[in-house]
PDB file of C-alpha atoms and ligand atoms in Angstrom:
ATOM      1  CA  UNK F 227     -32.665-113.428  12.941  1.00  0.00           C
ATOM      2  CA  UNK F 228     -29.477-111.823  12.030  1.00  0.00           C
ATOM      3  CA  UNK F 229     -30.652-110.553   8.351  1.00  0.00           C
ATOM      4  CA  UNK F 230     -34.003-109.356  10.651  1.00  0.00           C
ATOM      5  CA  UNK F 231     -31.647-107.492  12.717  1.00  0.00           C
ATOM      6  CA  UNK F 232     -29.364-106.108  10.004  1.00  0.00           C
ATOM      7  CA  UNK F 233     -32.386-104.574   8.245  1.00  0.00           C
ATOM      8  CA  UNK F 234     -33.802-103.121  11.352  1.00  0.00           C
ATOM      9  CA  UNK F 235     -30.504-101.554  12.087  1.00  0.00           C
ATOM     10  CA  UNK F 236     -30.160-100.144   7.863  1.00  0.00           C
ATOM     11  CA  UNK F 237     -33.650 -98.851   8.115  1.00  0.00           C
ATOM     12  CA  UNK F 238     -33.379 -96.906  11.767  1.00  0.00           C
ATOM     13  CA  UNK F 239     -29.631 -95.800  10.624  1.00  0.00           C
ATOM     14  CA  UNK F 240     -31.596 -94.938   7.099  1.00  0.00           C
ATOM     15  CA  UNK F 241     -33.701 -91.699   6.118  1.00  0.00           C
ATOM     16  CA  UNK F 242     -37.124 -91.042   7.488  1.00  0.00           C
ATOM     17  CA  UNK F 243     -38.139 -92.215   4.334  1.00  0.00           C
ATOM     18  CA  UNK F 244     -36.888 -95.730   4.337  1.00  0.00           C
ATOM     19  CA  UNK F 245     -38.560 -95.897   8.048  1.00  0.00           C
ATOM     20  CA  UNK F 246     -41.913 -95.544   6.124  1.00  0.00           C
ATOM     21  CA  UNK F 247     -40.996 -97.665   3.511  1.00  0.00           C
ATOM     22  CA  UNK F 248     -41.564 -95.299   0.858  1.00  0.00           C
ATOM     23  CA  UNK F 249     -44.569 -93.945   2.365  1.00  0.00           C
ATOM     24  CA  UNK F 250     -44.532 -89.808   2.266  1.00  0.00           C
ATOM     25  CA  UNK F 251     -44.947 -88.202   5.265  1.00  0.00           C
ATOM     26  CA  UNK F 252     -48.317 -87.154   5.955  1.00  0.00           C
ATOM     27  CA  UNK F 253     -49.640 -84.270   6.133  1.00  0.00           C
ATOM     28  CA  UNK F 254     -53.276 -84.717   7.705  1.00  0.00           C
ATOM     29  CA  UNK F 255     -53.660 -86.882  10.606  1.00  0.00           C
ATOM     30  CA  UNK F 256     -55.724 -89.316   8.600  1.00  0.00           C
ATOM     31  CA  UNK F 257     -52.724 -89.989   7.330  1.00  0.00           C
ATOM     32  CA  UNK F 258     -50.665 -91.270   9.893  1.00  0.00           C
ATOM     33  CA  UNK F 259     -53.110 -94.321  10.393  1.00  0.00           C
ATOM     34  CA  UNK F 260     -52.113 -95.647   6.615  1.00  0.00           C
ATOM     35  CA  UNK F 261     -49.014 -94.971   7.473  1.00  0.00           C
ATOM     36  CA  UNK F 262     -49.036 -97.504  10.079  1.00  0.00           C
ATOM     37  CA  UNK F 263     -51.059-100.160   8.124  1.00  0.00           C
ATOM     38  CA  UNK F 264     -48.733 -99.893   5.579  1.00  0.00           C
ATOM     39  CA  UNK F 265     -45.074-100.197   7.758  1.00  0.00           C
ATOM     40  CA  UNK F 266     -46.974-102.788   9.911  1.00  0.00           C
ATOM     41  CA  UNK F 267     -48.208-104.790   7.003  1.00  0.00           C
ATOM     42  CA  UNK F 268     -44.402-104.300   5.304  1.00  0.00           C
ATOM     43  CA  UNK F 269     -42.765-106.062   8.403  1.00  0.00           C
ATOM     44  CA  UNK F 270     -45.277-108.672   9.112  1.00  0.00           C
ATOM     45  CA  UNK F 271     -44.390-109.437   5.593  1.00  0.00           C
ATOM     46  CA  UNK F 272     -40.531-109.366   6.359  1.00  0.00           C
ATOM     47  CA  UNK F 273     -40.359-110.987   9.311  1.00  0.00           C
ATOM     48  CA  UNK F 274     -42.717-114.174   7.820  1.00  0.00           C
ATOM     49  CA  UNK F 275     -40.428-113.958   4.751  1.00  0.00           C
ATOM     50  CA  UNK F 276     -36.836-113.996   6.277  1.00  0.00           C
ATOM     51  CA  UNK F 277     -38.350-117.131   8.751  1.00  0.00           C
ATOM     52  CA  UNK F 278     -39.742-118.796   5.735  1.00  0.00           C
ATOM     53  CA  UNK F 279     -36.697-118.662   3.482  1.00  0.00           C
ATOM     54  CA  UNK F 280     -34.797-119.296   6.874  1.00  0.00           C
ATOM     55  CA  UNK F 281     -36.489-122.454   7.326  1.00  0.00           C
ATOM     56  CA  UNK F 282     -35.867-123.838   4.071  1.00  0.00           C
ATOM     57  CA  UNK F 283     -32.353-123.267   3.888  1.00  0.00           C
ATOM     58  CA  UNK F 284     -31.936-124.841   7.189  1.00  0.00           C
ATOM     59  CA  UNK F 285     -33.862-127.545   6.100  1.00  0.00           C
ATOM     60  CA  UNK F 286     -31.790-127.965   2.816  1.00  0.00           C
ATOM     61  CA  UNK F 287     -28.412-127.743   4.522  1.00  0.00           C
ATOM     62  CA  UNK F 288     -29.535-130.134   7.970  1.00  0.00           C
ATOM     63  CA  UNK F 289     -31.113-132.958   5.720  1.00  0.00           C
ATOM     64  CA  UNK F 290     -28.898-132.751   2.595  1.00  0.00           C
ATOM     65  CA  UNK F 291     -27.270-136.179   1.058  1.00  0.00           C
ATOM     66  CA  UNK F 292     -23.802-136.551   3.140  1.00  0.00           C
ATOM     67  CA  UNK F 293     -22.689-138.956   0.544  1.00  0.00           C
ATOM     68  CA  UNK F 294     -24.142-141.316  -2.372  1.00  0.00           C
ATOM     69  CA  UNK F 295     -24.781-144.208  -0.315  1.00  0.00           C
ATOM     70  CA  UNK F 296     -26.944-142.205   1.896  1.00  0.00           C
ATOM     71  CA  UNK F 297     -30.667-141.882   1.485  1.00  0.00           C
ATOM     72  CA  UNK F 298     -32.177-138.834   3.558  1.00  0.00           C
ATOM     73  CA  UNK F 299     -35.285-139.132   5.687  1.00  0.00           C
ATOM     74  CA  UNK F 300     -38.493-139.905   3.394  1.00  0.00           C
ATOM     75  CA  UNK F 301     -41.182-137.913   5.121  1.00  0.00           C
ATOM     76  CA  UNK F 302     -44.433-138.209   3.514  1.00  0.00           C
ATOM     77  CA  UNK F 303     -46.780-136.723   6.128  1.00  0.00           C
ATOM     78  CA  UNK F 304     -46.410-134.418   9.030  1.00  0.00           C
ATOM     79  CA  UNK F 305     -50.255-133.750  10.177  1.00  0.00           C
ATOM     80  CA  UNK F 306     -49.243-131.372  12.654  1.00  0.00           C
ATOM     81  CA  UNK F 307     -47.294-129.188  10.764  1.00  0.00           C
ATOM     82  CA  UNK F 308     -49.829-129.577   8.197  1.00  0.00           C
ATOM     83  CA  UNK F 309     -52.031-128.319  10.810  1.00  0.00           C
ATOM     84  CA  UNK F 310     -49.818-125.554  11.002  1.00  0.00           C
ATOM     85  CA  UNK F 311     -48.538-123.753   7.941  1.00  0.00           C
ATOM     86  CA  UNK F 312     -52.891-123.845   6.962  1.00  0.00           C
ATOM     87  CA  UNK F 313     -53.710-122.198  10.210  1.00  0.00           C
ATOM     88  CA  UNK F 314     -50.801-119.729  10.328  1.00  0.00           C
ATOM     89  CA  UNK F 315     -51.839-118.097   7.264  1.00  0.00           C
ATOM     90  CA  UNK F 316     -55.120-117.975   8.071  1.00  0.00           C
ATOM     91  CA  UNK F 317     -54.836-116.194  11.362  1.00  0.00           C
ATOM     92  CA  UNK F 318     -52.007-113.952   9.197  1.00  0.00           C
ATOM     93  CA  UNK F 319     -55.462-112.453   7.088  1.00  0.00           C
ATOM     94  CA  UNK F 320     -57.474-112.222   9.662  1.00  0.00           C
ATOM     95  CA  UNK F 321     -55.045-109.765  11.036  1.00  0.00           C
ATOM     96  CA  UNK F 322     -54.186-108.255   8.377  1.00  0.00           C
ATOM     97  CA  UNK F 323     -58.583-107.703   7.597  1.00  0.00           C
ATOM     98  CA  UNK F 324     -58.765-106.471  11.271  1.00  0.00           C
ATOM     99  CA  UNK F 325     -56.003-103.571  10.736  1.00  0.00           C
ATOM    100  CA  UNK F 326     -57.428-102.700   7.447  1.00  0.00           C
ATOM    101  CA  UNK F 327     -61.120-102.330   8.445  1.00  0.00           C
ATOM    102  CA  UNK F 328     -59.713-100.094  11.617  1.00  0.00           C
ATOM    103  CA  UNK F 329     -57.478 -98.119   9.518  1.00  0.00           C
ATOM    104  CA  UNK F 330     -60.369 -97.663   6.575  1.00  0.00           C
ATOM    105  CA  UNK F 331     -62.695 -96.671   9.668  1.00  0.00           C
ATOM    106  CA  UNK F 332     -60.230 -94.027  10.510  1.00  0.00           C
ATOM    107  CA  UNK F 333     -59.889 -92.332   7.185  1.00  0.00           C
ATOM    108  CA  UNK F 334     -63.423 -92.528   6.435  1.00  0.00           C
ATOM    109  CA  UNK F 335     -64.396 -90.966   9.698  1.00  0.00           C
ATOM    110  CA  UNK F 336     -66.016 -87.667   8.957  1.00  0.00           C
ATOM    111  CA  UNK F 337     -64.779 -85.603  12.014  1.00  0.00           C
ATOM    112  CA  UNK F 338     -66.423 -82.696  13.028  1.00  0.00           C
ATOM    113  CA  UNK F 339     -65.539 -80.582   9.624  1.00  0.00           C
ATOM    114  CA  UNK F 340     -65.504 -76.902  10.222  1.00  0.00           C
ATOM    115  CA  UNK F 341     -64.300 -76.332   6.678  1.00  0.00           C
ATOM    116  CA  UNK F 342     -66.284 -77.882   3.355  1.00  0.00           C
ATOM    117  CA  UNK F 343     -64.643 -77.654  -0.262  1.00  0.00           C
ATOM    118  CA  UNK F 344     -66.675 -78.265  -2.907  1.00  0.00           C
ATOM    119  CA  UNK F 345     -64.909 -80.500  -5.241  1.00  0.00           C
ATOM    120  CA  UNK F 346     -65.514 -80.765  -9.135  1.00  0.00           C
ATOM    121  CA  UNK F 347     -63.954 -83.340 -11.301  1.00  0.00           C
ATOM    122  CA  UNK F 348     -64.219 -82.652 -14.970  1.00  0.00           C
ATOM    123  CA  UNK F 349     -62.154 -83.622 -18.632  1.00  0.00           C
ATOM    124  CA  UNK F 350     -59.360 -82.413 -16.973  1.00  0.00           C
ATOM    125  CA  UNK F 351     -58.847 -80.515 -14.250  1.00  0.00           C
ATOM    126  CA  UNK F 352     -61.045 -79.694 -10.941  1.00  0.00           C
ATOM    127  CA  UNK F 353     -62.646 -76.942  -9.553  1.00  0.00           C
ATOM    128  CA  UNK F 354     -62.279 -75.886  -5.812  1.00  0.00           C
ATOM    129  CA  UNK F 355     -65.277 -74.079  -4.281  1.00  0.00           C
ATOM    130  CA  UNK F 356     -64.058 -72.435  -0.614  1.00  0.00           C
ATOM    131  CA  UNK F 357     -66.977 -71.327   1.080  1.00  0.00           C
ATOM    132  CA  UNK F 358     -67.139 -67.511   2.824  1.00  0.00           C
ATOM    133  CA  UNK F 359     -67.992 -67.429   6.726  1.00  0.00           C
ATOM    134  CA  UNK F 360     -69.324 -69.526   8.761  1.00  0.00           C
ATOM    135  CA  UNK F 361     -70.372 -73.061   7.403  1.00  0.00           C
ATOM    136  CA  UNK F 362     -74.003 -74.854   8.346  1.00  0.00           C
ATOM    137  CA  UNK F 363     -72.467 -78.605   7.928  1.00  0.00           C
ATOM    138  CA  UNK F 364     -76.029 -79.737   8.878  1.00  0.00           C
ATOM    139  CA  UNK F 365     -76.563 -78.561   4.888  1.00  0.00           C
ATOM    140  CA  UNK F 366     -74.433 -81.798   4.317  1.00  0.00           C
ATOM    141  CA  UNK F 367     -77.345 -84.250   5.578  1.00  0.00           C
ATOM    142  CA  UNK F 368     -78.509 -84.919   2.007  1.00  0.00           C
ATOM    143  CA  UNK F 369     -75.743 -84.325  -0.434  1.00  0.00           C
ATOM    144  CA  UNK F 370     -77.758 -84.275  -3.674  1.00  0.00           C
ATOM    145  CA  UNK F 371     -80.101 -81.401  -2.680  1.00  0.00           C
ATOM    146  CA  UNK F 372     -79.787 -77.758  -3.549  1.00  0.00           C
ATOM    147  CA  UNK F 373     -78.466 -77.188  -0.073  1.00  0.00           C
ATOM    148  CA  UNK F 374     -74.718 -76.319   0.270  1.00  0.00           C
ATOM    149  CA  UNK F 375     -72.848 -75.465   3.606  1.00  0.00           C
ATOM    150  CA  UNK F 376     -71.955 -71.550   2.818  1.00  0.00           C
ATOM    151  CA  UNK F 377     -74.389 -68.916   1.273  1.00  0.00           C
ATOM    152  CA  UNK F 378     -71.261 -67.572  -0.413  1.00  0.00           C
ATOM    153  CA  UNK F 379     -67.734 -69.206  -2.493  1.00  0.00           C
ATOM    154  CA  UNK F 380     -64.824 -68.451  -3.745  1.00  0.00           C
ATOM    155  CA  UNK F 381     -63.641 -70.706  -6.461  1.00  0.00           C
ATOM    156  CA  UNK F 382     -60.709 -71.921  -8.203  1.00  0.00           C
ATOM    157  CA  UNK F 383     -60.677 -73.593 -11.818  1.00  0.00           C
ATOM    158  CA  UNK F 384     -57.958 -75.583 -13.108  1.00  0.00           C
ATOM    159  CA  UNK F 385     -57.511 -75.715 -16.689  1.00  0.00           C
ATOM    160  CA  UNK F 386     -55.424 -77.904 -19.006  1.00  0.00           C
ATOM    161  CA  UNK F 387     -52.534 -75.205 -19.179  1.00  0.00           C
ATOM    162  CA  UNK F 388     -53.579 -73.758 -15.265  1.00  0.00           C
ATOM    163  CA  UNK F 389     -52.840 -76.169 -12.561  1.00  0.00           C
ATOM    164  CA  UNK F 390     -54.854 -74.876  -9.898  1.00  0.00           C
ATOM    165  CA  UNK F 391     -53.528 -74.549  -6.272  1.00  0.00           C
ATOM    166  CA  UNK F 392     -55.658 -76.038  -3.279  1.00  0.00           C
ATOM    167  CA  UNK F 393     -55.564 -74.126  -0.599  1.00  0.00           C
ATOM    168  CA  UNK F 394     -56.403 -75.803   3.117  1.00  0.00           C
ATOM    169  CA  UNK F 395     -55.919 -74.081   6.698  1.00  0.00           C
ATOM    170  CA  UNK F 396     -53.324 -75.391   9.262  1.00  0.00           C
ATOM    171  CA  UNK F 397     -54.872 -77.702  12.650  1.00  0.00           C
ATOM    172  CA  UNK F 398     -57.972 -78.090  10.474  1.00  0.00           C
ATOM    173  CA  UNK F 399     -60.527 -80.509   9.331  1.00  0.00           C
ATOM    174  CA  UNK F 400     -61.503 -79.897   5.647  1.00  0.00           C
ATOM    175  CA  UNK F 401     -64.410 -82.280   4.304  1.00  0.00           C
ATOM    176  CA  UNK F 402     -64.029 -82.737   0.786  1.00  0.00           C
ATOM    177  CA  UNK F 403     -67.639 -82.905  -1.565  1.00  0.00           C
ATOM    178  CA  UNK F 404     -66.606 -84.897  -4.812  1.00  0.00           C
ATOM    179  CA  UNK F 405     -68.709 -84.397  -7.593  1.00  0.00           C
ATOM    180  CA  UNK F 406     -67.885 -85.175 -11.686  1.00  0.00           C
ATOM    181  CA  UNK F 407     -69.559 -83.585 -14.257  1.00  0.00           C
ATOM    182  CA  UNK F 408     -68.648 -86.097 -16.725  1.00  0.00           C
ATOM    183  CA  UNK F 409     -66.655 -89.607 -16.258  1.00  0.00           C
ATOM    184  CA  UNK F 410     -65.408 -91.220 -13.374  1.00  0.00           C
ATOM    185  CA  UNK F 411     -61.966 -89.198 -11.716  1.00  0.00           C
ATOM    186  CA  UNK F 412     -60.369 -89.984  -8.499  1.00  0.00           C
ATOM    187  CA  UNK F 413     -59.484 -87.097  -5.690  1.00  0.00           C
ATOM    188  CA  UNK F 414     -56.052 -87.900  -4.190  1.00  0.00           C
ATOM    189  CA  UNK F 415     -53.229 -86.264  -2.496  1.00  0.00           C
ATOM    190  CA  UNK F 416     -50.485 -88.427  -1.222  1.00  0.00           C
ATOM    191  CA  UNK F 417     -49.474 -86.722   1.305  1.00  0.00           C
ATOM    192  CA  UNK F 418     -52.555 -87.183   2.969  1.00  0.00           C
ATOM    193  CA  UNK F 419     -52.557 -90.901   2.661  1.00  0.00           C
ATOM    194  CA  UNK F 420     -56.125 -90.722   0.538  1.00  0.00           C
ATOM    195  CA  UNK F 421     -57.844 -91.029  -1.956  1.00  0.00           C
ATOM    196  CA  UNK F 422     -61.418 -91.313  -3.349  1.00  0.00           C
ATOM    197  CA  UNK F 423     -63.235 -92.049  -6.546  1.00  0.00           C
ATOM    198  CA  UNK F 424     -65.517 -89.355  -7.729  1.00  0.00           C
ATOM    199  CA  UNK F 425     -68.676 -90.586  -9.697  1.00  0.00           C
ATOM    200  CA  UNK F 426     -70.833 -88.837 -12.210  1.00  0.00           C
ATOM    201  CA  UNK F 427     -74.733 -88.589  -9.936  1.00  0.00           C
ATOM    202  CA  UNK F 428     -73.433 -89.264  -6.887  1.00  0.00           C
ATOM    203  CA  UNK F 429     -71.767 -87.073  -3.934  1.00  0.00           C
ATOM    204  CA  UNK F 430     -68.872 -89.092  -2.604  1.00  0.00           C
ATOM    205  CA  UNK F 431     -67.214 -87.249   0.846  1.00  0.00           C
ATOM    206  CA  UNK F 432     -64.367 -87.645   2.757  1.00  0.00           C
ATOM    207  CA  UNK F 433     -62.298 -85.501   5.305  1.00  0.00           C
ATOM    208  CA  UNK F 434     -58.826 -84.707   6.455  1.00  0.00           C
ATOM    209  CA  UNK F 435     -57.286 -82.487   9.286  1.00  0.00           C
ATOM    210  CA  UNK F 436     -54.194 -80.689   8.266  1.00  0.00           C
ATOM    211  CA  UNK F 437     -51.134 -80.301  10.273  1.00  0.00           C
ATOM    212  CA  UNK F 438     -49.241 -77.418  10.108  1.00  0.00           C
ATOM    213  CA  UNK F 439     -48.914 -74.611   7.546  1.00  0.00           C
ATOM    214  CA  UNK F 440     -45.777 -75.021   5.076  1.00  0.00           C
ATOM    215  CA  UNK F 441     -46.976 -72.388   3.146  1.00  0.00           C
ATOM    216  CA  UNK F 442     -48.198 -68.664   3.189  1.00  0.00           C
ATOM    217  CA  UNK F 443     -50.329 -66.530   1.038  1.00  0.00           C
ATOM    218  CA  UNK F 444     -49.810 -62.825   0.663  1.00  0.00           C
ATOM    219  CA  UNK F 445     -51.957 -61.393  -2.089  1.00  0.00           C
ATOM    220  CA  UNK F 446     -49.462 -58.175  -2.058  1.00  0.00           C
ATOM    221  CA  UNK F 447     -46.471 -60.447  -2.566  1.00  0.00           C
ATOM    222  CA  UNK F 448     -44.743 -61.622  -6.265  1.00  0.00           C
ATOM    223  CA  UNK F 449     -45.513 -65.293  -4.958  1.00  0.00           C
ATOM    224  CA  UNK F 450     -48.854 -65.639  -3.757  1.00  0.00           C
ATOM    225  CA  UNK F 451     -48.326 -69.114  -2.456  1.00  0.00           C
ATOM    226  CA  UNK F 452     -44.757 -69.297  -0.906  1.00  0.00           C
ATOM    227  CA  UNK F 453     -43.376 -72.214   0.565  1.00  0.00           C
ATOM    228  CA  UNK F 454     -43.730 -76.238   0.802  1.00  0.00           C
ATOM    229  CA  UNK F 455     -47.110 -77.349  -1.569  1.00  0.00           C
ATOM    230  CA  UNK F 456     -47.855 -80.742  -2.224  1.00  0.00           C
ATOM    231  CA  UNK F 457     -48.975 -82.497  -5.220  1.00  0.00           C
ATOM    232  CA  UNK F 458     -52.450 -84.051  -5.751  1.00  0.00           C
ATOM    233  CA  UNK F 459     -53.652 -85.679  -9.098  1.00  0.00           C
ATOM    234  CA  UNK F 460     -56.748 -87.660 -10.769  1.00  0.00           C
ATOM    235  CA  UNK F 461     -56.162 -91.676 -10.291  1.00  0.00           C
ATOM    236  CA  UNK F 462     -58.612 -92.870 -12.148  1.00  0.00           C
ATOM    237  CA  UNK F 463     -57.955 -92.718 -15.987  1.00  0.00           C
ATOM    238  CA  UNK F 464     -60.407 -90.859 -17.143  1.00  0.00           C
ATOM    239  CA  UNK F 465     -59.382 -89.766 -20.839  1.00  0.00           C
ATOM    240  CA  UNK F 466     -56.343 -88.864 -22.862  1.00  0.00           C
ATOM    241  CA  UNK F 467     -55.692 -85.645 -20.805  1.00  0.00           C
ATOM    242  CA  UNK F 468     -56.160 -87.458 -17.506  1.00  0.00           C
ATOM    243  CA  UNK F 469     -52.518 -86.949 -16.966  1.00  0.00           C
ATOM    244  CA  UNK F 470     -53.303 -83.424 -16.958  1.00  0.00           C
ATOM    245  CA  UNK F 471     -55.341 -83.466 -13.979  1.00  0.00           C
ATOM    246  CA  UNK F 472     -52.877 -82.274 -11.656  1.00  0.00           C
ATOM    247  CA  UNK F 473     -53.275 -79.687  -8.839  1.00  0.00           C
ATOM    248  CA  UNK F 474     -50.944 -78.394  -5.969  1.00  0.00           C
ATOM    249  CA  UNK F 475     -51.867 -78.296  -2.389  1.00  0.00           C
ATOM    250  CA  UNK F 476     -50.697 -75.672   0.308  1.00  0.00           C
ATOM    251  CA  UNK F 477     -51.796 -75.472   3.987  1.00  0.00           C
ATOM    252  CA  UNK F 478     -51.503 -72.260   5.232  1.00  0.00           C
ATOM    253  CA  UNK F 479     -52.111 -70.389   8.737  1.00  0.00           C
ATOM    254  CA  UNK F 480     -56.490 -69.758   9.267  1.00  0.00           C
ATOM    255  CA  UNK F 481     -55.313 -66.186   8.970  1.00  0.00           C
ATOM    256  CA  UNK F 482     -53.462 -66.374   5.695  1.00  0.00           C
ATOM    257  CA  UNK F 483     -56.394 -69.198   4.382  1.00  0.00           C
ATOM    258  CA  UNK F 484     -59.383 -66.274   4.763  1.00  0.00           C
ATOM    259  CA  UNK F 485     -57.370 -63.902   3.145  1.00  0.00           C
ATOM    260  CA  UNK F 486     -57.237 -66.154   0.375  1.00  0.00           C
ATOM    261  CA  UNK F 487     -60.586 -67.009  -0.134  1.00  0.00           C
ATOM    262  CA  UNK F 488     -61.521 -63.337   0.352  1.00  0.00           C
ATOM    263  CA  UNK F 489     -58.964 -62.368  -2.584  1.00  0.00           C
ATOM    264  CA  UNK F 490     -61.063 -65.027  -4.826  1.00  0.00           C
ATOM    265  CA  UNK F 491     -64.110 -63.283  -4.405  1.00  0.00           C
ATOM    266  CA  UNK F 492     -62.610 -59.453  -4.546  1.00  0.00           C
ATOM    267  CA  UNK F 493     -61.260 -60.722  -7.533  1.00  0.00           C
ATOM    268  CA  UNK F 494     -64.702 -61.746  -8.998  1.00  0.00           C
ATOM    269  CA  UNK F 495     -64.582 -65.603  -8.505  1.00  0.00           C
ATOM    270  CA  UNK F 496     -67.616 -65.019  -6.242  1.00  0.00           C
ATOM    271  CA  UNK F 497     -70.977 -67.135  -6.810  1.00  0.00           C
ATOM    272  CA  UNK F 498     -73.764 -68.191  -4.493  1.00  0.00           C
ATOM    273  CA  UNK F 499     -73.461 -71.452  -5.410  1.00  0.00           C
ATOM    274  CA  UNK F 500     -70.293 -73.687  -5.790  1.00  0.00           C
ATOM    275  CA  UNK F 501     -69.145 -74.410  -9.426  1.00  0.00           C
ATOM    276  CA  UNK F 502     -70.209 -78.001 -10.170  1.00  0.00           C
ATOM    277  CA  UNK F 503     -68.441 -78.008 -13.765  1.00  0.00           C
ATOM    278  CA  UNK F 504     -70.048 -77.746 -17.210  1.00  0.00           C
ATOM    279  CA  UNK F 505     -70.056 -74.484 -18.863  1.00  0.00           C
ATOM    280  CA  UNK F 506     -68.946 -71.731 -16.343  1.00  0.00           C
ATOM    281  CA  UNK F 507     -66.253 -74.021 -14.883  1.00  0.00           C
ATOM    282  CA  UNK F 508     -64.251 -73.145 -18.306  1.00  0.00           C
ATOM    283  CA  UNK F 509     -63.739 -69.992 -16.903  1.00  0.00           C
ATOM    284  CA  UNK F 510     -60.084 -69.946 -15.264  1.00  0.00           C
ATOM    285  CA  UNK F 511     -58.672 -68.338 -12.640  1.00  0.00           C
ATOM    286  CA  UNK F 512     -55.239 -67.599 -14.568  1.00  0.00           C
ATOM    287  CA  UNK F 513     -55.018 -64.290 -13.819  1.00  0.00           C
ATOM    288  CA  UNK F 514     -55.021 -64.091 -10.201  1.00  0.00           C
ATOM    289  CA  UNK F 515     -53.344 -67.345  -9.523  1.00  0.00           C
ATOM    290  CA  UNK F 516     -51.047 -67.894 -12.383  1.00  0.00           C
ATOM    291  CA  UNK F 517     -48.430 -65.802 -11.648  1.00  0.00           C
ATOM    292  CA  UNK F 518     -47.023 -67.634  -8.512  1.00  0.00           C
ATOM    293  CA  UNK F 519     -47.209 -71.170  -9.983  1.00  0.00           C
ATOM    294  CA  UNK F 520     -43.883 -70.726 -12.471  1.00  0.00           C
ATOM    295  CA  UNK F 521     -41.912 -70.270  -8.951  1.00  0.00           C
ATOM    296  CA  UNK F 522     -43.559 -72.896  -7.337  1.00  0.00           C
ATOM    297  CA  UNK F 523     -41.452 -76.040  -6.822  1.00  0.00           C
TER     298      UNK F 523
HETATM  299 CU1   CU E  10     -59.761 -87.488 -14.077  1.00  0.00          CU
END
């Protein structure tokens, strides 16, 4: 109990970051859910190890040999604590499954978006589609029809020398539309506690609702994007330039977030439908967003 107590004190008297066991902070509210599955499943696991190895030096040191003539207590069978230490565990996962489901609930929950970004995965960057106006979410029902949420986007491609910025509004909740135009990638920003596979023929979806803004965007300024942007990368090893499939992430004020998409499309990265990759997503949006990524972090 006094090593429990110790730790507690070391991680409390500790960074943030030790609190969280590692765990960045996160950024969408979805977040904070896995960030309490994972602290609550780190000190379950603490507090049944220090017991356990508690236990079995007590029982070592209270039942040891006191001297040669001596022959300790030959126990062969305790039922009930065989009872026990099968049950404990048991009831341990069962836990464990009930958090898990509840927290996977929570970050697969859909909200009520009022934002939808197109995603494209493809050998080896992504494309960002940002729809202009008001979105019909309803267009959502049936993913894999010709039927998208905005008449209008903006879009962003990444290339293998570009890493392209994703830009999200503050207070917000941004559903995500994963497609691949080749192999299988993964969508996944740590800071948001999630991630998702993206699979060639299918339309996998998930949403998150930003905190904050940490960043601005001021299309007169030298740095477009100023401020705090996170990273966000492919997890699923999709080819030798997976590694390049990197991408930054900046929430920004609503105000600051229309401005941007608007400067996509007055810069000509305008199209009536989003960019699902192939041919046209080669086309890269260097020119209007390269220039503030040297300063970034
Ligand atoms: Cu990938």
């Amino acid at each position: 109990m006094a090593t429990l107590t110790a730790g507690a004190l070391l991680l409390s008297g500790c960074s943030d970051e030790a609190a969280r066991f590692g765990f960045p902070e996160p950024r969408s509210e979805q977040g904070e859910h896995n960030l309490a599955l994972w602290q609550g499943a780190w000190w379950a696991a603490l507090i049944t190890g220090v017991l356990t190895w508690g236990l079995i030096f007590w029982a070592i040191w209270r039942y040891r040999r006191r001297s040669d003539a001596d022959i300790p207590v030959q126990t062969r069978y305790n039922l009930p604590l065989e009872i026990f230490y099968t049950i404990a565990p048991v009831m341990m996962v069962i836990v464990f499954f009930d958090h898990t489901v509840t927290v996977q609930n929570e970050m697969l929950d859909n909200g009520n978006p009022t934002n939808v970004v197109e995603v494209t995965g493809q050998q080896w960057q992504w494309t960002f589609n940002h729809g202009i106006g008001e979105p019909d979410v309803s267009a959502d029902e049936n993913l894999v029809d010709d039927e998208y949420p905005y008449d209008r986007y903006g879009y962003v491609v990444g290339t293998g020398s570009h890493i392209p910025t994703l830009v999200l509004p503050e207070k917000t909740t941004t559903r995500f539309n994963l497609r691949s135009a080749d192999v299988i990638h993964n969508f996944g920003v740590p800071d948001f506690g999630m991630r998702m596979d993206v699979v060639p023929g299918r339309v996998n979806h998930y949403s998150i609702t930003t905190k904050e803004a940490t960043a601005t965007f001021d299309p007169n300024a030298e740095d477009l994007i100023d401020g705090t942007t996170f990273r966000g990368a492919c997890y699923e090893l999709c080819g030798v330039y997976h590694a390049r499939m990197i991408f930054k992430v900046a929430i920004v004020s609503e105000d600051d977030y229309k401005s941007y998409v608007d400067t996509l499309a007055q810069n000509g990265f305008e199209a009536e439908r989003p960019l699902l990759g192939g041919g046209k997503s080669t086309r890269s949006t260097d020119d209007i967003a390269s220039h503030n990524e040297e300063e970034g972090e």
